PDB file of C-alpha atoms and ligand atoms in Angstrom:
ATOM      1  CA  MET Y  16      -3.227  19.848  22.359  1.00 32.00           C
ATOM      2  CA  ALA Y  17      -3.956  16.137  22.232  1.00 37.00           C
ATOM      3  CA  SER Y  18      -7.536  15.204  22.980  1.00 40.00           C
ATOM      4  CA  SER Y  19      -8.198  12.654  25.692  1.00 40.00           C
ATOM      5  CA  GLU Y  20      -9.104  10.197  22.964  1.00 40.00           C
ATOM      6  CA  GLU Y  21      -5.879  10.869  21.142  1.00 41.00           C
ATOM      7  CA  ASP Y  22      -3.588  10.445  24.121  1.00 44.00           C
ATOM      8  CA  GLY Y  23      -5.227   7.164  25.015  1.00 43.00           C
ATOM      9  CA  THR Y  24      -6.670   8.373  28.340  1.00 45.00           C
ATOM     10  CA  ASN Y  25     -10.306   8.202  27.269  1.00 51.00           C
ATOM     11  CA  GLY Y  26     -12.627   7.008  29.964  1.00 49.00           C
ATOM     12  CA  GLY Y  27     -14.844   3.964  30.374  1.00 53.00           C
ATOM     13  CA  ALA Y  28     -17.766   5.555  28.500  1.00 55.00           C
ATOM     14  CA  SER Y  29     -15.729   5.928  25.348  1.00 58.00           C
ATOM     15  CA  GLU Y  30     -14.340   2.386  25.707  1.00 61.00           C
ATOM     16  CA  ALA Y  31     -17.862   1.027  26.061  1.00 62.00           C
ATOM     17  CA  SER Y  32     -18.993   2.889  22.955  1.00 61.00           C
ATOM     18  CA  GLU Y  33     -15.963   1.565  21.022  1.00 62.00           C
ATOM     19  CA  GLU Y  34     -16.862  -1.937  22.186  1.00 62.00           C
ATOM     20  CA  ARG Y  35     -20.476  -1.457  21.026  1.00 63.00           C
ATOM     21  CA  GLU Y  36     -19.217  -0.154  17.689  1.00 65.00           C
ATOM     22  CA  ALA Y  37     -16.961  -3.210  17.236  1.00 61.00           C
ATOM     23  CA  VAL Y  38     -19.754  -5.633  18.047  1.00 61.00           C
ATOM     24  CA  GLY Y  39     -22.075  -3.800  15.621  1.00 62.00           C
ATOM     25  CA  LYS Y  40     -19.407  -3.907  12.952  1.00 62.00           C
ATOM     26  CA  ARG Y  41     -18.892  -7.678  13.347  1.00 60.00           C
ATOM     27  CA  ARG Y  42     -22.646  -8.234  13.087  1.00 61.00           C
ATOM     28  CA  ARG Y  43     -22.784  -6.178   9.900  1.00 67.00           C
ATOM     29  CA  LEU Y  44     -19.877  -8.089   8.419  1.00 72.00           C
ATOM     30  CA  GLY Y  45     -21.162 -11.600   9.103  1.00 87.00           C
ATOM     31  CA  LEU Y  46     -19.213 -14.485  10.566  1.00 92.00           C
ATOM     32  CA  LEU Y  47     -17.659 -15.838   7.375  1.00 93.00           C
ATOM     33  CA  ALA Y  48     -16.409 -12.445   6.216  1.00 95.00           C
ATOM     34  CA  THR Y  49     -14.989 -11.708   9.688  1.00 95.00           C
ATOM     35  CA  ILE Y  50     -13.150 -15.046   9.783  1.00 95.00           C
ATOM     36  CA  TRP Y  51     -11.802 -14.553   6.264  1.00 97.00           C
ATOM     37  CA  LEU Y  52     -10.654 -10.953   6.914  1.00 97.00           C
ATOM     38  CA  THR Y  53      -9.008 -11.964  10.192  1.00 97.00           C
ATOM     39  CA  PHE Y  54      -7.106 -14.742   8.416  1.00 98.00           C
ATOM     40  CA  TYR Y  55      -6.202 -12.440   5.506  1.00 98.00           C
ATOM     41  CA  ASN Y  56      -4.959  -9.628   7.767  1.00 98.00           C
ATOM     42  CA  ILE Y  57      -2.925 -11.990   9.980  1.00 98.00           C
ATOM     43  CA  ALA Y  58      -1.333 -13.578   6.893  1.00 98.00           C
ATOM     44  CA  MET Y  59      -0.499 -10.172   5.426  1.00 98.00           C
ATOM     45  CA  THR Y  60       0.918  -8.835   8.714  1.00 98.00           C
ATOM     46  CA  ALA Y  61       3.099 -11.953   8.955  1.00 98.00           C
ATOM     47  CA  GLY Y  62       4.198 -11.672   5.316  1.00 98.00           C
ATOM     48  CA  TRP Y  63       5.294  -8.055   5.623  1.00 98.00           C
ATOM     49  CA  LEU Y  64       6.977  -8.803   8.972  1.00 98.00           C
ATOM     50  CA  VAL Y  65       8.979 -11.589   7.300  1.00 98.00           C
ATOM     51  CA  LEU Y  66       9.943  -9.085   4.612  1.00 98.00           C
ATOM     52  CA  ALA Y  67      11.023  -6.508   7.208  1.00 98.00           C
ATOM     53  CA  ILE Y  68      13.156  -9.041   9.072  1.00 98.00           C
ATOM     54  CA  ALA Y  69      14.730 -10.258   5.811  1.00 98.00           C
ATOM     55  CA  MET Y  70      15.615  -6.686   4.826  1.00 98.00           C
ATOM     56  CA  VAL Y  71      17.162  -5.836   8.204  1.00 98.00           C
ATOM     57  CA  ARG Y  72      19.118  -9.119   8.229  1.00 98.00           C
ATOM     58  CA  PHE Y  73      20.359  -8.581   4.690  1.00 98.00           C
ATOM     59  CA  TYR Y  74      21.581  -5.077   5.491  1.00 97.00           C
ATOM     60  CA  MET Y  75      23.248  -6.155   8.745  1.00 97.00           C
ATOM     61  CA  GLU Y  76      25.042  -9.040   7.047  1.00 97.00           C
ATOM     62  CA  LYS Y  77      26.076  -7.335   3.799  1.00 97.00           C
ATOM     63  CA  GLY Y  78      26.298  -3.691   4.864  1.00 97.00           C
ATOM     64  CA  THR Y  79      24.889  -2.578   1.500  1.00 97.00           C
ATOM     65  CA  HIS Y  80      21.518  -2.328  -0.230  1.00 96.00           C
ATOM     66  CA  LYS Y  81      22.976  -3.904  -3.380  1.00 97.00           C
ATOM     67  CA  GLY Y  82      21.369  -7.320  -3.882  1.00 97.00           C
ATOM     68  CA  LEU Y  83      18.622  -6.562  -1.346  1.00 98.00           C
ATOM     69  CA  TYR Y  84      15.785  -6.582  -3.877  1.00 98.00           C
ATOM     70  CA  LYS Y  85      16.963  -9.849  -5.395  1.00 97.00           C
ATOM     71  CA  SER Y  86      17.069 -11.506  -1.981  1.00 97.00           C
ATOM     72  CA  ILE Y  87      13.522 -10.498  -0.974  1.00 98.00           C
ATOM     73  CA  GLN Y  88      11.757 -10.392  -4.353  1.00 98.00           C
ATOM     74  CA  LYS Y  89       9.853 -13.685  -4.062  1.00 98.00           C
ATOM     75  CA  THR Y  90       8.238 -12.760  -0.733  1.00 98.00           C
ATOM     76  CA  LEU Y  91       7.497  -9.239  -1.957  1.00 98.00           C
ATOM     77  CA  LYS Y  92       5.878 -10.440  -5.183  1.00 98.00           C
ATOM     78  CA  PHE Y  93       3.791 -13.023  -3.367  1.00 98.00           C
ATOM     79  CA  PHE Y  94       2.362 -10.728  -0.688  1.00 98.00           C
ATOM     80  CA  GLN Y  95       1.941  -7.658  -2.886  1.00 98.00           C
ATOM     81  CA  THR Y  96       0.136  -9.720  -5.532  1.00 98.00           C
ATOM     82  CA  PHE Y  97      -2.033 -11.316  -2.840  1.00 97.00           C
ATOM     83  CA  ALA Y  98      -3.141  -7.747  -1.995  1.00 98.00           C
ATOM     84  CA  LEU Y  99      -5.193  -7.766  -5.222  1.00 98.00           C
ATOM     85  CA  LEU Y 100      -7.801  -9.392  -2.997  1.00 98.00           C
ATOM     86  CA  GLU Y 101      -8.274  -5.973  -1.435  1.00 97.00           C
ATOM     87  CA  ILE Y 102     -10.024  -4.832  -4.594  1.00 97.00           C
ATOM     88  CA  VAL Y 103     -12.203  -7.966  -4.403  1.00 97.00           C
ATOM     89  CA  HIS Y 104     -13.042  -7.193  -0.752  1.00 97.00           C
ATOM     90  CA  CYS Y 105     -14.306  -3.755  -1.810  1.00 96.00           C
ATOM     91  CA  LEU Y 106     -16.185  -5.128  -4.828  1.00 96.00           C
ATOM     92  CA  ILE Y 107     -18.088  -7.698  -2.776  1.00 95.00           C
ATOM     93  CA  GLY Y 108     -18.691  -5.138  -0.030  1.00 93.00           C
ATOM     94  CA  ILE Y 109     -17.000  -6.812   2.935  1.00 95.00           C
ATOM     95  CA  VAL Y 110     -14.853  -3.701   3.520  1.00 95.00           C
ATOM     96  CA  PRO Y 111     -16.246  -0.167   3.157  1.00 92.00           C
ATOM     97  CA  THR Y 112     -13.250   1.257   1.225  1.00 92.00           C
ATOM     98  CA  SER Y 113     -14.018   2.763  -2.187  1.00 93.00           C
ATOM     99  CA  VAL Y 114     -13.085   0.443  -5.085  1.00 96.00           C
ATOM    100  CA  LEU Y 115     -11.458   3.389  -6.816  1.00 94.00           C
ATOM    101  CA  VAL Y 116      -9.215   4.289  -3.852  1.00 92.00           C
ATOM    102  CA  ALA Y 117      -8.178   0.672  -3.256  1.00 95.00           C
ATOM    103  CA  GLY Y 118      -7.818   0.088  -7.009  1.00 96.00           C
ATOM    104  CA  VAL Y 119      -5.401   2.985  -7.537  1.00 94.00           C
ATOM    105  CA  GLN Y 120      -3.413   2.048  -4.437  1.00 94.00           C
ATOM    106  CA  VAL Y 121      -3.078  -1.664  -5.242  1.00 97.00           C
ATOM    107  CA  SER Y 122      -2.642  -1.369  -9.020  1.00 96.00           C
ATOM    108  CA  SER Y 123       0.157   1.187  -8.676  1.00 96.00           C
ATOM    109  CA  ARG Y 124       1.969  -1.234  -6.328  1.00 97.00           C
ATOM    110  CA  ILE Y 125       1.436  -4.211  -8.674  1.00 98.00           C
ATOM    111  CA  PHE Y 126       2.677  -2.092 -11.551  1.00 98.00           C
ATOM    112  CA  MET Y 127       5.821  -1.120  -9.574  1.00 98.00           C
ATOM    113  CA  VAL Y 128       6.542  -4.708  -8.570  1.00 98.00           C
ATOM    114  CA  TRP Y 129       5.918  -6.567 -11.848  1.00 98.00           C
ATOM    115  CA  LEU Y 130       6.218  -4.111 -14.713  1.00 98.00           C
ATOM    116  CA  VAL Y 131       8.998  -1.966 -13.324  1.00 98.00           C
ATOM    117  CA  THR Y 132      11.236  -3.546 -10.681  1.00 98.00           C
ATOM    118  CA  HIS Y 133      10.852  -7.196 -11.706  1.00 98.00           C
ATOM    119  CA  SER Y 134      11.077  -6.512 -15.446  1.00 98.00           C
ATOM    120  CA  ILE Y 135      13.896  -3.952 -15.513  1.00 98.00           C
ATOM    121  CA  LYS Y 136      16.826  -5.714 -13.836  1.00 97.00           C
ATOM    122  CA  PRO Y 137      19.383  -2.840 -14.074  1.00 97.00           C
ATOM    123  CA  ILE Y 138      17.341  -0.680 -11.685  1.00 98.00           C
ATOM    124  CA  GLN Y 139      16.970  -3.277  -8.941  1.00 98.00           C
ATOM    125  CA  ASN Y 140      19.945  -1.922  -7.007  1.00 98.00           C
ATOM    126  CA  GLU Y 141      18.854   1.726  -7.073  1.00 98.00           C
ATOM    127  CA  GLU Y 142      18.588   3.419  -3.647  1.00 98.00           C
ATOM    128  CA  SER Y 143      15.066   4.514  -4.625  1.00 98.00           C
ATOM    129  CA  VAL Y 144      13.948   0.863  -4.570  1.00 98.00           C
ATOM    130  CA  VAL Y 145      14.968   0.665  -0.905  1.00 98.00           C
ATOM    131  CA  LEU Y 146      13.052   3.889  -0.282  1.00 98.00           C
ATOM    132  CA  PHE Y 147       9.714   2.498  -1.467  1.00 98.00           C
ATOM    133  CA  LEU Y 148      10.375  -0.967   0.001  1.00 98.00           C
ATOM    134  CA  VAL Y 149      10.909   0.488   3.477  1.00 98.00           C
ATOM    135  CA  ALA Y 150       7.888   2.816   3.172  1.00 98.00           C
ATOM    136  CA  TRP Y 151       5.613  -0.005   1.961  1.00 98.00           C
ATOM    137  CA  THR Y 152       6.852  -2.468   4.596  1.00 98.00           C
ATOM    138  CA  VAL Y 153       6.372  -0.184   7.615  1.00 98.00           C
ATOM    139  CA  THR Y 154       2.980   0.918   6.255  1.00 98.00           C
ATOM    140  CA  GLU Y 155       1.702  -2.589   5.675  1.00 98.00           C
ATOM    141  CA  ILE Y 156       2.830  -4.016   9.030  1.00 98.00           C
ATOM    142  CA  THR Y 157       0.999  -1.151  10.734  1.00 98.00           C
ATOM    143  CA  ARG Y 158      -2.075  -1.264   8.459  1.00 98.00           C
ATOM    144  CA  TYR Y 159      -2.694  -5.011   8.564  1.00 98.00           C
ATOM    145  CA  SER Y 160      -2.041  -5.271  12.300  1.00 98.00           C
ATOM    146  CA  PHE Y 161      -4.494  -2.366  12.763  1.00 98.00           C
ATOM    147  CA  TYR Y 162      -7.192  -4.278  10.837  1.00 97.00           C
ATOM    148  CA  THR Y 163      -6.397  -7.535  12.680  1.00 98.00           C
ATOM    149  CA  PHE Y 164      -6.558  -6.055  16.174  1.00 97.00           C
ATOM    150  CA  SER Y 165      -9.692  -4.073  15.237  1.00 96.00           C
ATOM    151  CA  LEU Y 166     -11.439  -7.256  14.117  1.00 95.00           C
ATOM    152  CA  LEU Y 167     -10.367  -8.974  17.344  1.00 94.00           C
ATOM    153  CA  ASP Y 168     -11.598  -5.975  19.405  1.00 94.00           C
ATOM    154  CA  HIS Y 169      -8.198  -5.500  21.023  1.00 96.00           C
ATOM    155  CA  LEU Y 170      -6.715  -2.528  19.246  1.00 96.00           C
ATOM    156  CA  PRO Y 171      -3.744  -1.055  21.149  1.00 97.00           C
ATOM    157  CA  TYR Y 172      -3.832   2.729  20.945  1.00 95.00           C
ATOM    158  CA  PHE Y 173      -0.293   3.013  19.570  1.00 97.00           C
ATOM    159  CA  ILE Y 174      -1.219   0.871  16.529  1.00 97.00           C
ATOM    160  CA  LYS Y 175      -4.240   3.076  15.850  1.00 97.00           C
ATOM    161  CA  TRP Y 176      -2.042   6.137  16.282  1.00 97.00           C
ATOM    162  CA  ALA Y 177       0.671   4.684  14.011  1.00 98.00           C
ATOM    163  CA  ARG Y 178      -1.888   3.714  11.316  1.00 98.00           C
ATOM    164  CA  TYR Y 179      -3.169   7.282  11.101  1.00 97.00           C
ATOM    165  CA  ASN Y 180       0.132   9.176  11.560  1.00 98.00           C
ATOM    166  CA  PHE Y 181       2.945   7.216   9.875  1.00 98.00           C
ATOM    167  CA  PHE Y 182       1.427   7.704   6.432  1.00 98.00           C
ATOM    168  CA  ILE Y 183       1.984  11.476   6.692  1.00 98.00           C
ATOM    169  CA  ILE Y 184       5.708  10.826   6.119  1.00 98.00           C
ATOM    170  CA  LEU Y 185       5.641   7.340   4.562  1.00 98.00           C
ATOM    171  CA  TYR Y 186       3.274   8.178   1.695  1.00 97.00           C
ATOM    172  CA  PRO Y 187       5.494  10.945   0.245  1.00 98.00           C
ATOM    173  CA  VAL Y 188       8.614   8.819   0.894  1.00 98.00           C
ATOM    174  CA  GLY Y 189       7.077   5.807  -0.896  1.00 98.00           C
ATOM    175  CA  VAL Y 190       5.864   7.886  -3.815  1.00 98.00           C
ATOM    176  CA  ALA Y 191       9.290   9.569  -4.134  1.00 98.00           C
ATOM    177  CA  GLY Y 192      10.915   6.110  -4.196  1.00 98.00           C
ATOM    178  CA  GLU Y 193       8.485   4.895  -6.861  1.00 98.00           C
ATOM    179  CA  LEU Y 194       8.873   7.970  -9.077  1.00 98.00           C
ATOM    180  CA  LEU Y 195      12.681   7.960  -8.803  1.00 98.00           C
ATOM    181  CA  THR Y 196      12.720   4.246  -9.693  1.00 98.00           C
ATOM    182  CA  ILE Y 197      10.560   4.755 -12.797  1.00 98.00           C
ATOM    183  CA  TYR Y 198      12.749   7.727 -13.734  1.00 98.00           C
ATOM    184  CA  ALA Y 199      15.879   5.567 -13.396  1.00 98.00           C
ATOM    185  CA  ALA Y 200      14.269   2.973 -15.702  1.00 98.00           C
ATOM    186  CA  LEU Y 201      13.570   5.413 -18.542  1.00 98.00           C
ATOM    187  CA  PRO Y 202      16.967   5.275 -20.343  1.00 98.00           C
ATOM    188  CA  TYR Y 203      16.957   1.448 -20.347  1.00 98.00           C
ATOM    189  CA  VAL Y 204      13.377   1.273 -21.608  1.00 98.00           C
ATOM    190  CA  LYS Y 205      14.132   3.804 -24.345  1.00 97.00           C
ATOM    191  CA  LYS Y 206      17.301   1.969 -25.417  1.00 97.00           C
ATOM    192  CA  THR Y 207      15.794  -1.529 -25.492  1.00 97.00           C
ATOM    193  CA  GLY Y 208      12.255  -0.654 -26.624  1.00 96.00           C
ATOM    194  CA  MET Y 209      10.973  -3.240 -24.149  1.00 97.00           C
ATOM    195  CA  PHE Y 210       7.212  -3.946 -23.995  1.00 96.00           C
ATOM    196  CA  SER Y 211       6.787  -1.698 -27.042  1.00 96.00           C
ATOM    197  CA  ILE Y 212       5.021  -2.512 -30.287  1.00 95.00           C
ATOM    198  CA  ARG Y 213       6.279  -0.768 -33.393  1.00 92.00           C
ATOM    199  CA  LEU Y 214       4.532  -0.163 -36.688  1.00 93.00           C
ATOM    200  CA  PRO Y 215       4.149  -1.650 -39.181  1.00 91.00           C
ATOM    201  CA  ASN Y 216       2.556  -4.818 -37.835  1.00 92.00           C
ATOM    202  CA  LYS Y 217      -0.419  -6.914 -38.877  1.00 91.00           C
ATOM    203  CA  TYR Y 218      -2.682  -5.447 -36.167  1.00 92.00           C
ATOM    204  CA  ASN Y 219      -1.713  -1.904 -37.093  1.00 94.00           C
ATOM    205  CA  VAL Y 220      -1.270  -0.876 -33.441  1.00 94.00           C
ATOM    206  CA  SER Y 221       1.678   0.753 -31.752  1.00 95.00           C
ATOM    207  CA  PHE Y 222       2.585   1.082 -28.104  1.00 96.00           C
ATOM    208  CA  ASP Y 223       5.587   2.768 -26.553  1.00 97.00           C
ATOM    209  CA  TYR Y 224       6.381   1.684 -22.997  1.00 98.00           C
ATOM    210  CA  TYR Y 225       8.725   4.662 -22.579  1.00 98.00           C
ATOM    211  CA  TYR Y 226       5.853   7.127 -23.085  1.00 98.00           C
ATOM    212  CA  PHE Y 227       3.562   4.918 -21.011  1.00 98.00           C
ATOM    213  CA  LEU Y 228       6.011   5.304 -18.108  1.00 98.00           C
ATOM    214  CA  LEU Y 229       6.092   9.081 -18.593  1.00 98.00           C
ATOM    215  CA  ILE Y 230       2.277   9.192 -18.546  1.00 98.00           C
ATOM    216  CA  THR Y 231       2.216   6.987 -15.433  1.00 98.00           C
ATOM    217  CA  MET Y 232       4.624   9.359 -13.685  1.00 98.00           C
ATOM    218  CA  ALA Y 233       2.446  12.323 -14.663  1.00 98.00           C
ATOM    219  CA  SER Y 234      -0.665  10.536 -13.359  1.00 97.00           C
ATOM    220  CA  TYR Y 235       0.768  10.644  -9.820  1.00 97.00           C
ATOM    221  CA  ILE Y 236       0.162  14.420  -9.869  1.00 97.00           C
ATOM    222  CA  PRO Y 237      -3.672  14.189  -9.839  1.00 96.00           C
ATOM    223  CA  LEU Y 238      -3.960  10.765  -8.154  1.00 95.00           C
ATOM    224  CA  PHE Y 239      -1.554  10.909  -5.225  1.00 96.00           C
ATOM    225  CA  PRO Y 240      -3.128  13.981  -3.547  1.00 96.00           C
ATOM    226  CA  GLN Y 241      -6.515  12.243  -3.684  1.00 94.00           C
ATOM    227  CA  LEU Y 242      -5.145   9.227  -1.778  1.00 94.00           C
ATOM    228  CA  TYR Y 243      -3.248  11.446   0.646  1.00 97.00           C
ATOM    229  CA  PHE Y 244      -6.281  13.643   1.412  1.00 96.00           C
ATOM    230  CA  HIS Y 245      -8.427  10.527   1.741  1.00 94.00           C
ATOM    231  CA  MET Y 246      -6.050   9.302   4.461  1.00 96.00           C
ATOM    232  CA  LEU Y 247      -6.045  12.723   6.147  1.00 97.00           C
ATOM    233  CA  ARG Y 248      -9.871  12.573   6.258  1.00 96.00           C
ATOM    234  CA  GLN Y 249      -9.725   9.023   7.689  1.00 94.00           C
ATOM    235  CA  ARG Y 250      -7.242  10.311  10.283  1.00 96.00           C
ATOM    236  CA  ARG Y 251      -9.578  13.129  11.362  1.00 96.00           C
ATOM    237  CA  LYS Y 252     -12.478  10.676  11.544  1.00 94.00           C
ATOM    238  CA  VAL Y 253     -10.699   7.955  13.535  1.00 93.00           C
ATOM    239  CA  LEU Y 254      -8.374   9.958  15.793  1.00 93.00           C
ATOM    240  CA  HIS Y 255     -10.501  13.057  16.314  1.00 90.00           C
ATOM    241  CA  GLY Y 256     -13.989  11.579  15.885  1.00 87.00           C
ATOM    242  CA  GLU Y 257     -14.953  14.061  13.160  1.00 79.00           C
ATOM    243  CA  VAL Y 258     -17.971  13.120  11.072  1.00 73.00           C
ATOM    244  CA  ILE Y 259     -16.815  13.244   7.449  1.00 67.00           C
ATOM    245  CA  VAL Y 260     -19.213  13.135   4.542  1.00 63.00           C
ATOM    246  CA  GLU Y 261     -17.285  11.488   1.679  1.00 58.00           C
ATOM    247  CA  LYS Y 262     -18.132  12.599  -1.850  1.00 55.00           C
ATOM    248  CA  ASP Y 263     -19.110   9.795  -4.240  1.00 49.00           C
ATOM    249  CA  ASP Y 264     -16.162   8.645  -6.353  1.00 48.00           C
TER     250      ASP Y 264
HETATM  251  C1  LIG P  22      -1.551   0.460 -14.375  1.00 66.10           C
HETATM  252  C2  LIG P  22      -0.731   1.472 -13.772  1.00 66.10           C
HETATM  253  C3  LIG P  22      -1.408   2.266 -12.698  1.00 66.10           C
HETATM  254  C4  LIG P  22      -0.539   3.332 -12.191  1.00 66.10           C
HETATM  255  C5  LIG P  22      -1.265   4.361 -11.388  1.00 66.10           C
HETATM  256  C6  LIG P  22      -0.310   5.410 -10.966  1.00 66.10           C
HETATM  257  C7  LIG P  22      -0.888   6.443 -10.104  1.00 66.10           C
HETATM  258  C8  LIG P  22      -0.656   6.189  -8.658  1.00 66.10           C
HETATM  259  C9  LIG P  22      -0.709   7.373  -7.827  1.00 66.10           C
HETATM  260  C10 LIG P  22      -0.634   7.062  -6.351  1.00 66.10           C
HETATM  261  C11 LIG P  22       0.435   6.160  -5.970  1.00 66.10           C
HETATM  262  C12 LIG P  22       0.390   5.704  -4.551  1.00 66.10           C
HETATM  263  C13 LIG P  22       1.529   4.803  -4.317  1.00 66.10           C
HETATM  264  C14 LIG P  22       1.552   4.281  -2.944  1.00 66.10           C
HETATM  265  C15 LIG P  22       2.652   4.300  -2.264  1.00 66.10           C
HETATM  266  C16 LIG P  22       2.659   3.833  -0.900  1.00 66.10           C
HETATM  267  O1  LIG P  22       1.903   3.047  -0.403  1.00 66.10           O
HETATM  268  S1  LIG P  22       3.876   4.524   0.008  1.00 66.10           S
HETATM  269  C17 LIG P  22       3.693   3.947   1.659  1.00 66.10           C
HETATM  270  C18 LIG P  22       2.634   4.715   2.434  1.00 66.10           C
HETATM  271  N1  LIG P  22       1.355   4.244   2.066  1.00 66.10           N
HETATM  272  C19 LIG P  22       0.264   4.367   2.819  1.00 66.10           C
HETATM  273  O2  LIG P  22       0.269   4.931   3.897  1.00 66.10           O
HETATM  274  C20 LIG P  22      -0.943   3.717   2.262  1.00 66.10           C
HETATM  275  C21 LIG P  22      -2.160   4.336   2.766  1.00 66.10           C
HETATM  276  N2  LIG P  22      -3.249   3.755   2.055  1.00 66.10           N
HETATM  277  C22 LIG P  22      -4.091   2.913   2.630  1.00 66.10           C
HETATM  278  O3  LIG P  22      -4.055   2.696   3.780  1.00 66.10           O
HETATM  279  C23 LIG P  22      -5.132   2.195   1.834  1.00 66.10           C
HETATM  280  O4  LIG P  22      -4.507   1.583   0.820  1.00 66.10           O
HETATM  281  C24 LIG P  22      -6.277   3.026   1.320  1.00 66.10           C
HETATM  282  C25 LIG P  22      -7.103   2.124   0.427  1.00 66.10           C
HETATM  283  C26 LIG P  22      -5.771   4.199   0.519  1.00 66.10           C
HETATM  284  C27 LIG P  22      -7.121   3.581   2.460  1.00 66.10           C
HETATM  285  O5  LIG P  22      -7.731   2.677   3.135  1.00 66.10           O
HETATM  286  P1  LIG P  22      -9.230   2.813   3.679  1.00 66.10           P
HETATM  287  O6  LIG P  22      -9.743   1.433   3.682  1.00 66.10           O
HETATM  288  O7  LIG P  22     -10.062   3.825   3.011  1.00 66.10           O
HETATM  289  O8  LIG P  22      -9.038   3.362   5.102  1.00 66.10           O
HETATM  290  P2  LIG P  22      -9.035   2.623   6.461  1.00 66.10           P
HETATM  291  O9  LIG P  22      -9.227   3.670   7.473  1.00 66.10           O
HETATM  292  O10 LIG P  22      -7.838   1.797   6.592  1.00 66.10           O
HETATM  293  O11 LIG P  22     -10.305   1.622   6.427  1.00 66.10           O
HETATM  294  C28 LIG P  22     -11.640   2.064   6.238  1.00 66.10           C
HETATM  295  C29 LIG P  22     -12.566   0.985   6.743  1.00 66.10           C
HETATM  296  O12 LIG P  22     -12.367  -0.236   6.039  1.00 66.10           O
HETATM  297  C30 LIG P  22     -12.000  -1.273   6.945  1.00 66.10           C
HETATM  298  N3  LIG P  22     -11.053  -2.151   6.279  1.00 66.10           N
HETATM  299  C31 LIG P  22     -10.338  -1.859   5.200  1.00 66.10           C
HETATM  300  N4  LIG P  22      -9.573  -2.898   4.869  1.00 66.10           N
HETATM  301  C32 LIG P  22      -9.806  -3.870   5.774  1.00 66.10           C
HETATM  302  C33 LIG P  22      -9.295  -5.183   5.958  1.00 66.10           C
HETATM  303  N5  LIG P  22      -8.361  -5.696   5.162  1.00 66.10           N
HETATM  304  N6  LIG P  22      -9.777  -5.888   7.009  1.00 66.10           N
HETATM  305  C34 LIG P  22     -10.708  -5.389   7.843  1.00 66.10           C
HETATM  306  N7  LIG P  22     -11.229  -4.146   7.701  1.00 66.10           N
HETATM  307  C35 LIG P  22     -10.783  -3.401   6.679  1.00 66.10           C
HETATM  308  C36 LIG P  22     -11.412  -0.525   8.107  1.00 66.10           C
HETATM  309  O13 LIG P  22     -11.401  -1.225   9.298  1.00 66.10           O
HETATM  310  C37 LIG P  22     -12.325   0.663   8.179  1.00 66.10           C
HETATM  311  O14 LIG P  22     -13.569   0.267   8.714  1.00 66.10           O
HETATM  312  P3  LIG P  22     -14.475   1.259   9.601  1.00 66.10           P
HETATM  313  O15 LIG P  22     -13.724   1.402  10.873  1.00 66.10           O
HETATM  314  O16 LIG P  22     -15.764   0.533   9.778  1.00 66.10           O
HETATM  315  O17 LIG P  22     -14.590   2.550   8.849  1.00 66.10           O
END
C-alpha cells in the first residue's frame, strides 16, 4: 500500500519539515555552490530535452532509427562530456554522492560515447544504440529536473516519484543497450585491430582493444549491481523515509 508520503497526500507537518530540510540544505551548500548547481542542472535538463525532441522528430520524419545517432551525436557528446563535472562536484564536496559511484556512472557513459559509438562507425545504426540513448535521455531529463526543482524548493511529487522509480526499468534497459552495442563492435575491432598496440615496438608494450572491450563487458557484472542497489537504497530513503547507513566505498 502506498504511504501517505508516497501518494503525495502528506500533510502540512511533513511539508513544513521538507521546507526546513531544503533551507538547511541550501545553507550547508553555500550561495555560490547553489547558484552553480542550479545553472548546471537547468542547462543539463535543457540539453537532454533538446536531445529527446531531436530524437522524436527524427523518428517521426524518417520512420527509421538509421541515421539517428549521426543526427544527434554533437548534442549527445557535448552534454554527456559536460557531465564529467559531476565527478568534480563530488570531489569538491558540493554534492554528497560518492566519487566512486559517480565516477563509474559517468566514465562508463563517456567510454560508450567516445570510445565505442563515436569511434566505431559501423555500429552507429544498431538498434541497441537507440536502446541506451532512450534510457539515458529519459533518465537524465528526470534526474536533472529533480535536482533543479529540489534546489528551487518546488519539487513536484511526480518528478520525485519518477526519479526514484523509472530507473528500476531504465537502468537494465540502458545497460542491455550498452552491452549489446559493445558486443556488436567486437568483430570490427578484432578485424581492424583499432586502438591496439602490437609487439614488437620500441616501448615494448602491447594493448589489445578487443580484449579490453571483453574485460569492460565483464566488469558490468560486479559494478552494475552496486549502482542498481545504491539507487534502490536511495529510493527507500527518499520515498519511504528509511534511514540508511551507507558503507564506506
Ligand atoms: C573506462 C571504462 C569504464 C567502464 C566501466 C564499465 C562498468 C560500468 C558498469 C555500470 C554501467 C552503468 C551504465 C549506466 C547506464 C545508464 O545510465 S542506463 C539509464 C538509467 N540510469 C539511471 O537511472 C542512472 C541512475 N544513476 C544516478 O542517478 C546517478 O548517476 C548516481 C550517481 C548513480 C546516483 O546518484 P546519487 O547522487 O547517489 O543519488 P541522488 O539521490 O540523485 O542524490 C544524492 C544527493 O546528492 C544530491 N545531488 C546529486 N547531484 C546533484 C546535482 N547535480 N545538483 C544538486 N544536487 C545533487 C541530491 O540532491 C541528493 O542530496 P540529498 O537530498 O541531500 O541527499
